Structures are given as C-alpha cells and as structure tokens.
Short mmCIF file of C-alpha atoms and ligand atoms in Angstrom, two decimals:
data_model
loop_
_atom_site.label_atom_id
_atom_site.label_comp_id
_atom_site.label_asym_id
_atom_site.label_seq_id
_atom_site.Cartn_x
_atom_site.Cartn_y
_atom_site.Cartn_z
CA MET N 394 50.63 -7.65 -49.23
CA ASP N 395 53.44 -10.09 -50.03
CA LEU N 396 56.52 -7.82 -49.75
CA SER N 397 58.80 -10.28 -51.53
CA ARG N 398 56.71 -9.80 -54.70
CA ALA N 399 56.56 -5.96 -54.51
CA THR N 400 58.87 -3.99 -56.81
CA ILE N 401 61.40 -1.53 -55.35
CA GLU N 402 59.37 1.28 -56.94
CA ASP N 403 56.19 0.07 -55.17
CA LEU N 404 58.02 -0.17 -51.85
CA LYS N 405 59.45 3.36 -52.24
CA LYS N 406 55.98 4.70 -53.09
CA GLU N 407 54.50 2.99 -50.04
CA LEU N 408 57.28 4.31 -47.78
CA ASN N 409 56.74 7.81 -49.10
CA ARG N 410 52.97 7.52 -48.51
CA ARG N 411 53.51 6.36 -44.93
CA GLU N 412 55.94 9.23 -44.28
CA GLN N 413 53.38 11.73 -45.58
CA CYS N 414 50.73 10.13 -43.33
CA GLU N 415 52.89 10.73 -40.28
CA LYS N 416 52.68 14.48 -40.94
CA MET N 417 48.88 14.39 -40.89
CA PRO N 418 46.86 15.11 -37.74
CA LYS N 419 45.58 12.17 -35.69
CA ARG N 420 41.80 12.34 -35.84
CA ASN N 421 38.63 10.32 -35.30
CA LEU N 422 35.83 11.17 -37.66
CA ILE N 423 32.35 10.06 -38.61
CA LEU N 424 31.07 9.97 -42.19
CA LEU N 425 27.29 10.34 -42.33
CA GLY N 426 25.13 10.08 -45.41
CA PRO N 427 22.47 7.91 -47.05
CA PRO N 428 23.33 4.64 -48.83
CA GLY N 429 25.28 5.48 -51.97
CA SER N 430 26.32 8.98 -50.88
CA GLY N 431 30.01 8.01 -51.12
CA LYS N 432 31.05 7.18 -47.54
CA GLY N 433 33.02 4.09 -48.60
CA THR N 434 34.57 5.87 -51.59
CA GLN N 435 35.74 8.86 -49.54
CA SER N 436 36.96 6.58 -46.71
CA GLY N 437 39.30 4.88 -49.19
CA LYS N 438 40.87 8.23 -50.09
CA ILE N 439 41.22 9.32 -46.46
CA LEU N 440 42.86 5.97 -45.65
CA ASN N 441 45.44 6.55 -48.35
CA ASP N 442 46.39 10.08 -47.23
CA PHE N 443 45.94 9.90 -43.46
CA CYS N 444 46.54 6.19 -42.64
CA TYR N 445 43.52 6.05 -40.35
CA CYS N 446 41.59 2.81 -40.02
CA GLN N 447 38.17 2.54 -41.63
CA LEU N 448 35.48 1.03 -39.45
CA SER N 449 32.62 0.33 -41.81
CA THR N 450 29.96 -1.49 -39.83
CA GLY N 451 28.49 -2.63 -43.17
CA ASP N 452 31.84 -4.23 -44.21
CA LEU N 453 32.35 -5.74 -40.75
CA LEU N 454 28.85 -7.22 -40.81
CA ARG N 455 29.32 -8.58 -44.36
CA GLU N 456 32.51 -10.26 -43.14
CA HIS N 457 30.53 -11.97 -40.33
CA VAL N 458 27.82 -12.97 -42.82
CA ALA N 459 30.42 -14.50 -45.19
CA LYS N 460 32.02 -16.43 -42.31
CA LYS N 461 28.56 -17.51 -41.09
CA THR N 462 29.35 -16.53 -37.49
CA PRO N 463 26.34 -16.52 -35.07
CA GLN N 464 26.29 -12.70 -35.28
CA GLY N 465 26.51 -12.87 -39.10
CA LEU N 466 23.58 -15.29 -39.36
CA LYS N 467 21.38 -12.96 -37.29
CA ALA N 468 22.59 -9.85 -39.18
CA LYS N 469 21.93 -11.29 -42.66
CA GLU N 470 18.17 -11.41 -42.18
CA ALA N 471 17.96 -7.67 -41.41
CA MET N 472 20.52 -6.68 -44.09
CA ASP N 473 18.69 -8.55 -46.87
CA LYS N 474 15.54 -6.57 -46.06
CA GLY N 475 17.41 -3.24 -45.89
CA GLN N 476 16.70 -2.93 -42.15
CA LEU N 477 19.11 -2.08 -39.35
CA VAL N 478 20.93 -4.89 -37.57
CA SER N 479 20.38 -4.91 -33.77
CA ASP N 480 22.46 -2.41 -31.77
CA GLU N 481 23.70 -5.26 -29.57
CA ILE N 482 25.39 -7.06 -32.49
CA VAL N 483 26.78 -3.90 -34.12
CA ASN N 484 28.19 -2.47 -30.88
CA SER N 485 29.96 -5.70 -29.93
CA ILE N 486 31.58 -5.98 -33.37
CA LEU N 487 32.66 -2.35 -33.21
CA LEU N 488 34.32 -2.49 -29.79
CA THR N 489 36.77 -5.20 -30.90
CA ALA N 490 37.61 -3.18 -34.02
CA ILE N 491 38.20 0.13 -32.16
CA ARG N 492 40.89 -1.53 -30.06
CA SER N 493 42.87 -2.80 -33.05
CA PRO N 494 46.44 -1.38 -33.37
CA GLN N 495 45.70 -0.23 -36.96
CA CYS N 496 43.37 2.36 -35.44
CA SER N 497 46.05 4.17 -33.42
CA ARG N 498 46.45 7.10 -35.92
CA GLY N 499 42.71 7.69 -36.15
CA ILE N 500 39.38 6.11 -37.02
CA ILE N 501 36.89 6.73 -39.79
CA PHE N 502 33.45 5.58 -38.65
CA ASP N 503 31.67 4.74 -41.91
CA GLY N 504 28.01 3.80 -41.46
CA TYR N 505 28.03 4.15 -37.68
CA PRO N 506 26.28 5.57 -35.69
CA ARG N 507 23.00 4.95 -37.50
CA ASN N 508 20.55 5.98 -34.77
CA SER N 509 20.59 8.14 -31.63
CA GLU N 510 21.16 5.13 -29.36
CA GLN N 511 24.31 4.17 -31.30
CA ALA N 512 25.52 7.80 -31.12
CA GLU N 513 25.22 7.69 -27.31
CA GLU N 514 26.86 4.26 -27.21
CA LEU N 515 29.76 5.53 -29.31
CA ASN N 516 30.39 8.38 -26.85
CA THR N 517 30.57 5.91 -24.00
CA LEU N 518 32.82 3.49 -25.93
CA LEU N 519 35.24 6.22 -26.95
CA GLN N 520 35.36 7.72 -23.46
CA THR N 521 36.27 4.33 -22.04
CA GLU N 522 39.09 4.08 -24.60
CA GLY N 523 40.30 7.66 -23.92
CA LYS N 524 39.26 8.82 -27.41
CA GLN N 525 36.82 11.36 -28.87
CA ILE N 526 35.17 12.35 -32.14
CA ASP N 527 36.93 15.33 -33.73
CA LYS N 528 34.80 15.85 -36.82
CA VAL N 529 31.51 14.63 -38.26
CA ILE N 530 31.12 14.99 -42.02
CA GLU N 531 27.70 14.76 -43.64
CA LEU N 532 27.64 13.87 -47.36
CA LYS N 533 24.55 15.59 -48.76
CA ILE N 534 22.93 14.22 -51.93
CA ASN N 535 19.57 14.00 -53.78
CA GLU N 536 17.61 10.78 -53.59
CA GLU N 537 17.39 10.17 -57.40
CA GLU N 538 21.18 10.24 -57.71
CA LEU N 539 21.46 7.50 -55.06
CA TYR N 540 19.56 4.99 -57.20
CA ASP N 541 21.83 5.67 -60.23
CA ARG N 542 24.97 5.23 -58.15
CA ILE N 543 23.87 2.01 -56.50
CA GLU N 544 22.80 0.55 -59.84
CA GLY N 545 26.34 1.01 -61.17
CA ARG N 546 28.21 0.08 -58.00
CA ARG N 547 30.55 -2.93 -57.98
CA VAL N 548 32.49 -3.93 -54.88
CA HIS N 549 35.43 -6.07 -53.86
CA LEU N 550 33.87 -7.71 -50.83
CA ALA N 551 37.09 -8.80 -49.08
CA SER N 552 38.60 -5.27 -48.95
CA GLY N 553 35.46 -3.12 -49.22
CA ARG N 554 36.95 -1.33 -52.28
CA VAL N 555 34.22 0.39 -54.26
CA TYR N 556 33.88 1.02 -58.00
CA ASN N 557 31.20 2.30 -60.34
CA ILE N 558 30.76 1.13 -63.92
CA ASN N 559 29.88 4.72 -64.93
CA SER N 560 31.79 7.14 -62.70
CA ASN N 561 34.65 5.11 -61.24
CA PRO N 562 35.32 1.96 -63.30
CA PRO N 563 38.03 -0.60 -62.46
CA LYS N 564 40.98 -0.89 -64.90
CA VAL N 565 39.60 -4.21 -66.16
CA GLU N 566 35.82 -4.69 -66.26
CA GLY N 567 34.53 -6.77 -63.31
CA ILE N 568 37.99 -7.16 -61.71
CA ASP N 569 39.46 -5.57 -58.57
CA ASP N 570 42.48 -3.33 -59.46
CA VAL N 571 44.58 -4.49 -56.50
CA THR N 572 43.95 -8.22 -56.12
CA GLY N 573 42.67 -9.21 -59.59
CA GLU N 574 39.67 -10.87 -57.89
CA PRO N 575 36.10 -10.56 -59.22
CA LEU N 576 33.84 -7.65 -58.26
CA VAL N 577 30.22 -8.17 -57.23
CA HIS N 578 26.92 -6.30 -57.19
CA ARG N 579 25.86 -6.32 -53.52
CA ASN N 580 22.76 -8.36 -52.53
CA ASP N 581 21.15 -5.35 -50.87
CA ASP N 582 21.68 -3.10 -53.93
CA LYS N 583 18.38 -4.24 -55.49
CA LYS N 584 15.98 -1.36 -56.09
CA GLU N 585 13.30 -2.51 -53.60
CA VAL N 586 15.85 -3.12 -50.79
CA MET N 587 17.50 0.21 -51.58
CA LYS N 588 14.11 1.96 -51.14
CA SER N 589 13.82 0.50 -47.66
CA ARG N 590 17.44 1.48 -46.80
CA ILE N 591 16.75 5.09 -47.80
CA GLU N 592 13.51 5.15 -45.74
CA ILE N 593 15.35 3.79 -42.70
CA TYR N 594 18.08 6.41 -43.22
CA ASN N 595 15.51 9.23 -43.26
CA GLN N 596 13.71 7.90 -40.18
CA LYS N 597 16.57 6.76 -37.98
CA THR N 598 19.91 8.15 -39.17
CA ALA N 599 18.94 11.67 -40.27
CA PRO N 600 18.31 12.64 -36.57
CA VAL N 601 21.96 11.72 -35.86
CA VAL N 602 22.96 14.66 -38.11
CA ASP N 603 21.07 17.04 -35.77
CA TYR N 604 22.62 15.34 -32.75
CA TYR N 605 26.15 16.25 -33.94
CA SER N 606 25.10 19.62 -35.32
CA LYS N 607 24.03 20.61 -31.77
CA ARG N 608 27.43 19.50 -30.49
CA GLY N 609 29.13 21.86 -32.96
CA ASN N 610 31.40 19.43 -34.78
CA LEU N 611 29.35 18.83 -37.94
CA ALA N 612 30.41 19.88 -41.44
CA THR N 613 28.12 19.33 -44.44
CA ILE N 614 29.58 18.70 -47.89
CA ASN N 615 27.77 18.72 -51.22
CA ALA N 616 28.36 15.13 -52.41
CA MET N 617 26.75 15.68 -55.83
CA ARG N 618 30.12 16.62 -57.35
CA PRO N 619 32.90 14.46 -58.85
CA ILE N 620 34.64 12.17 -56.34
CA ASN N 621 37.89 14.20 -56.26
CA GLU N 622 36.11 17.52 -55.73
CA VAL N 623 34.19 16.06 -52.78
CA TYR N 624 37.44 14.70 -51.38
CA ASP N 625 39.34 18.00 -51.74
CA GLU N 626 36.72 19.73 -49.58
CA LEU N 627 36.66 16.87 -47.09
CA LYS N 628 40.47 16.87 -46.79
CA ASN N 629 40.48 20.63 -46.23
CA LYS N 630 37.97 20.22 -43.42
CA LEU N 631 40.21 17.65 -41.75
CA LEU N 632 43.36 19.74 -42.16
CA TRP N 633 41.50 22.83 -41.02
CA ILE N 634 40.96 21.26 -37.60
CA LYS N 635 44.73 20.99 -37.39
CA SER N 636 45.40 24.60 -38.36
CA VAL N 637 42.76 25.94 -35.94
CA TRP N 638 44.28 23.81 -33.22
CA LEU N 639 47.80 25.07 -34.04
CA ASP N 640 46.59 28.68 -34.16
CA ASN N 641 45.02 28.25 -30.72
CA LEU N 642 48.24 26.74 -29.42
CA ARG N 643 50.24 29.68 -30.76
CA LEU N 644 47.78 32.11 -29.09
CA ILE N 645 48.05 30.28 -25.76
CA LYS N 646 51.86 30.34 -25.96
CA TYR N 647 51.74 34.07 -26.82
CA PHE N 648 49.61 34.92 -23.75
CA LEU N 649 51.72 32.72 -21.46
CA LYS N 650 54.90 34.61 -22.35
P1 AP5 Z 1462 26.52 -0.22 -45.39
O1 AP5 Z 1462 27.42 -1.16 -46.06
O2 AP5 Z 1462 27.08 0.71 -44.38
O3 AP5 Z 1462 25.73 0.53 -46.51
P2 AP5 Z 1462 25.19 2.04 -46.59
O4 AP5 Z 1462 25.32 2.92 -45.42
O5 AP5 Z 1462 23.80 1.80 -47.03
O6 AP5 Z 1462 26.15 2.71 -47.55
P3 AP5 Z 1462 26.67 2.18 -48.88
O7 AP5 Z 1462 27.82 1.27 -48.65
O8 AP5 Z 1462 25.52 1.59 -49.67
O9 AP5 Z 1462 27.06 3.50 -49.64
P4 AP5 Z 1462 28.27 4.52 -49.44
O10 AP5 Z 1462 27.78 5.80 -48.86
O11 AP5 Z 1462 29.44 3.86 -48.78
O12 AP5 Z 1462 28.58 4.80 -50.97
P5 AP5 Z 1462 29.79 4.27 -51.88
O13 AP5 Z 1462 31.05 4.95 -51.54
O14 AP5 Z 1462 29.78 2.79 -51.94
O15 AP5 Z 1462 25.34 -1.04 -44.64
C1 AP5 Z 1462 24.68 -2.12 -45.24
C2 AP5 Z 1462 23.68 -2.73 -44.26
O16 AP5 Z 1462 24.37 -3.21 -43.08
C3 AP5 Z 1462 22.61 -1.76 -43.71
O17 AP5 Z 1462 21.50 -1.66 -44.59
C4 AP5 Z 1462 22.25 -2.45 -42.38
O18 AP5 Z 1462 21.39 -3.54 -42.58
C5 AP5 Z 1462 23.60 -2.97 -41.90
N1 AP5 Z 1462 24.32 -2.00 -41.04
C6 AP5 Z 1462 25.49 -1.36 -41.33
N2 AP5 Z 1462 25.87 -0.56 -40.31
C7 AP5 Z 1462 24.92 -0.69 -39.36
C8 AP5 Z 1462 24.73 -0.08 -38.07
N3 AP5 Z 1462 25.59 0.80 -37.59
N4 AP5 Z 1462 23.64 -0.45 -37.35
C9 AP5 Z 1462 22.75 -1.36 -37.82
N5 AP5 Z 1462 22.85 -1.96 -39.04
C10 AP5 Z 1462 23.93 -1.62 -39.80
O19 AP5 Z 1462 29.32 4.87 -53.31
C11 AP5 Z 1462 28.20 4.34 -53.99
C12 AP5 Z 1462 28.49 4.30 -55.50
O20 AP5 Z 1462 28.59 5.63 -56.01
C13 AP5 Z 1462 29.83 3.63 -55.86
O21 AP5 Z 1462 29.65 2.91 -57.04
C14 AP5 Z 1462 30.81 4.80 -56.09
O22 AP5 Z 1462 31.83 4.49 -57.02
C15 AP5 Z 1462 29.87 5.89 -56.59
N6 AP5 Z 1462 30.26 7.23 -56.16
C16 AP5 Z 1462 30.72 7.60 -54.93
N7 AP5 Z 1462 30.95 8.93 -54.89
C17 AP5 Z 1462 30.60 9.40 -56.14
C18 AP5 Z 1462 30.59 10.72 -56.72
N8 AP5 Z 1462 30.99 11.79 -56.02
N9 AP5 Z 1462 30.17 10.85 -58.00
C19 AP5 Z 1462 29.77 9.75 -58.72
N10 AP5 Z 1462 29.76 8.48 -58.23
C20 AP5 Z 1462 30.17 8.33 -56.95
#
C-alpha cells in the first residue's frame, strides 16, 4: 500500500485494526475442507482480525506458475488436471514462507497439509522452527453446494482475494475492491477439473481430518451457512483456546500459592 496516497481516516482505521490484532492470541492453525468450502474466504477474515499470515499452498503455487519458475512449470501440469502437486515442490515452497517475518503472530495453513505425508512433514518443519499447530478447523459442506460456489467464484490472483457473483460480489462487477484490477475465473474451476479435485480430496485429504482428530485439536464447523455465521463460530473457536489457556494459567497460579 502506498501510504502517501492513504487518507488520514484510512490510516487511523488501519492503526486501530493493528492495535486490536495485538490483543489477539498468537496461534498457528490449519483450515481443512474440500475445494470451495471457504478456506480462502475465512482466511481473509482471520487475517483482518488476528494479523496472522495466510499460507495458501494453492496461491503460492499459482504465483510460481505465473512467474514460470521451474517449480511453477512442473506444478501447472498437475494443477490443470486437478491433481496434487508433488510433495517435494510444495514442501520447499512452504518452508521459505513459514520463515517470513509476516508470520511471527501466527500462521493460517490454507490447503496444506493435503495428505498424511504432508501432515508428518509439517510436524517436522514446525518443530525445527520451534512452532506447533494450535487448532485444526474442518469446514464441512455437501458436495452439490461446492459446484455452485465454484461456478460463481471470481478471484484476484495477485492477492488471493475471493469473491462470488451470487453470495459475495465485488462492489463493481469483475473488479477487485482493493486494487481496481480485473477478477478472473480460475483455470481449474471448470466442472470436469473440479470433479477430479473433489475425488482427490476424498481419497487423500479426508484422512488428514482423522489424523488431527486423533491428536485432539480438531474442530468441525458447518460451512453451509452464510460467510459471517461461519466466521463467528470459527473466531470463537480461536478465542476459546485463549480463554482455556488463561483459565489453566489461573488454576496453576492458584495451586502454586
Ligand atoms: P487451492 O487453491 O488450495 O484450491 P482448493 O483447496 O481446491 O480450494 P479452493 O481455493 O478451490 O476453495 P476454498 O476452500 O479456498 O474456497 P473459497 O474461499 O475460495 O489448490 C489448487 C490446486 O493447487 C490443487 O488442486 C493442487 O493441484 C494444488 N495444490 C495446492 N495445495 C497443494 C498441496 N498442499 N499439495 C499438493 N498440491 C497442492 O470459496 C469458494 C467460493 O464460495 C467463493 O466464491 C466464495 O465467495 C464462496 N463462499 C465461501 N464461503 C461461502 C459461504 N459460507 N456461503 C456462500 N458462499 C461462500
């Protein structure tokens, strides 16, 4: 953002937002859910309120594809068919991102891990960096709804901002609210590619839900409700970790007296 062009009102709003963020708990969380369940949409809201960084492996890969990096050229082939990109490429892209200073307040893993191997790899990566996963949120949704959502989705590729011509339209049709740049319908949002993405989710990513459920840090949210209702529940789950933690701290202090 070019600060010299921002109005005083905008700057005050931004300062206020950042101050509110500082009061929020520092957390690392994973958003799990099939394509179109709302991971990107909810990540945007969490970013605004908690100032975490969003690590969307899909967005990171699309960036590499657009820049035609060697990793991007390999990834494109799999993405166009709705298949998973190799773990080797995804993990290497992710490690660089985890270390970025913007991730110091917390990380939202959006679209990662996508199979059991990536879940194991993430544990190792985070341990090495002295971090851990605090909460895993599963967005639960029916398959028919996914097709409707993807059909109406429009995205701003550079930022990853997500809109929907039916449920979440931009202020001006086809234009990103923040930058004024054009929105696009993603290449892999075609019905036949979408079918393959859902199949891959059921085969490879659904077992990751069980993986975290066994570890006791999974919460499942009904994602078939309006965006703000889903977010209210998600936010409560994140804040709840804080209050449980504070309650435990108070108990420990009480017994130590
Ligand atoms: P990626 O970009 O991660 O796609 P995805 O997981 O398939 O998820 P989507 O981005 O399609 O959906 P979303 O859940 O974010 O939903 P959104 O918020 O946009 O991955 C793309 C590809 O990259 C993969 O197929 C794979 O090839 C590769 N890849 C990525 N990560 C990888 C990994 N870890 N390993 C290997 N390969 C990897 O919402 C959808 C629409 O619905 C929007 O229009 C939105 O406005 C609307 N909407 C959202 N919530 C609601 C609501 N509550 N009510 C009504 N409408 C809503």
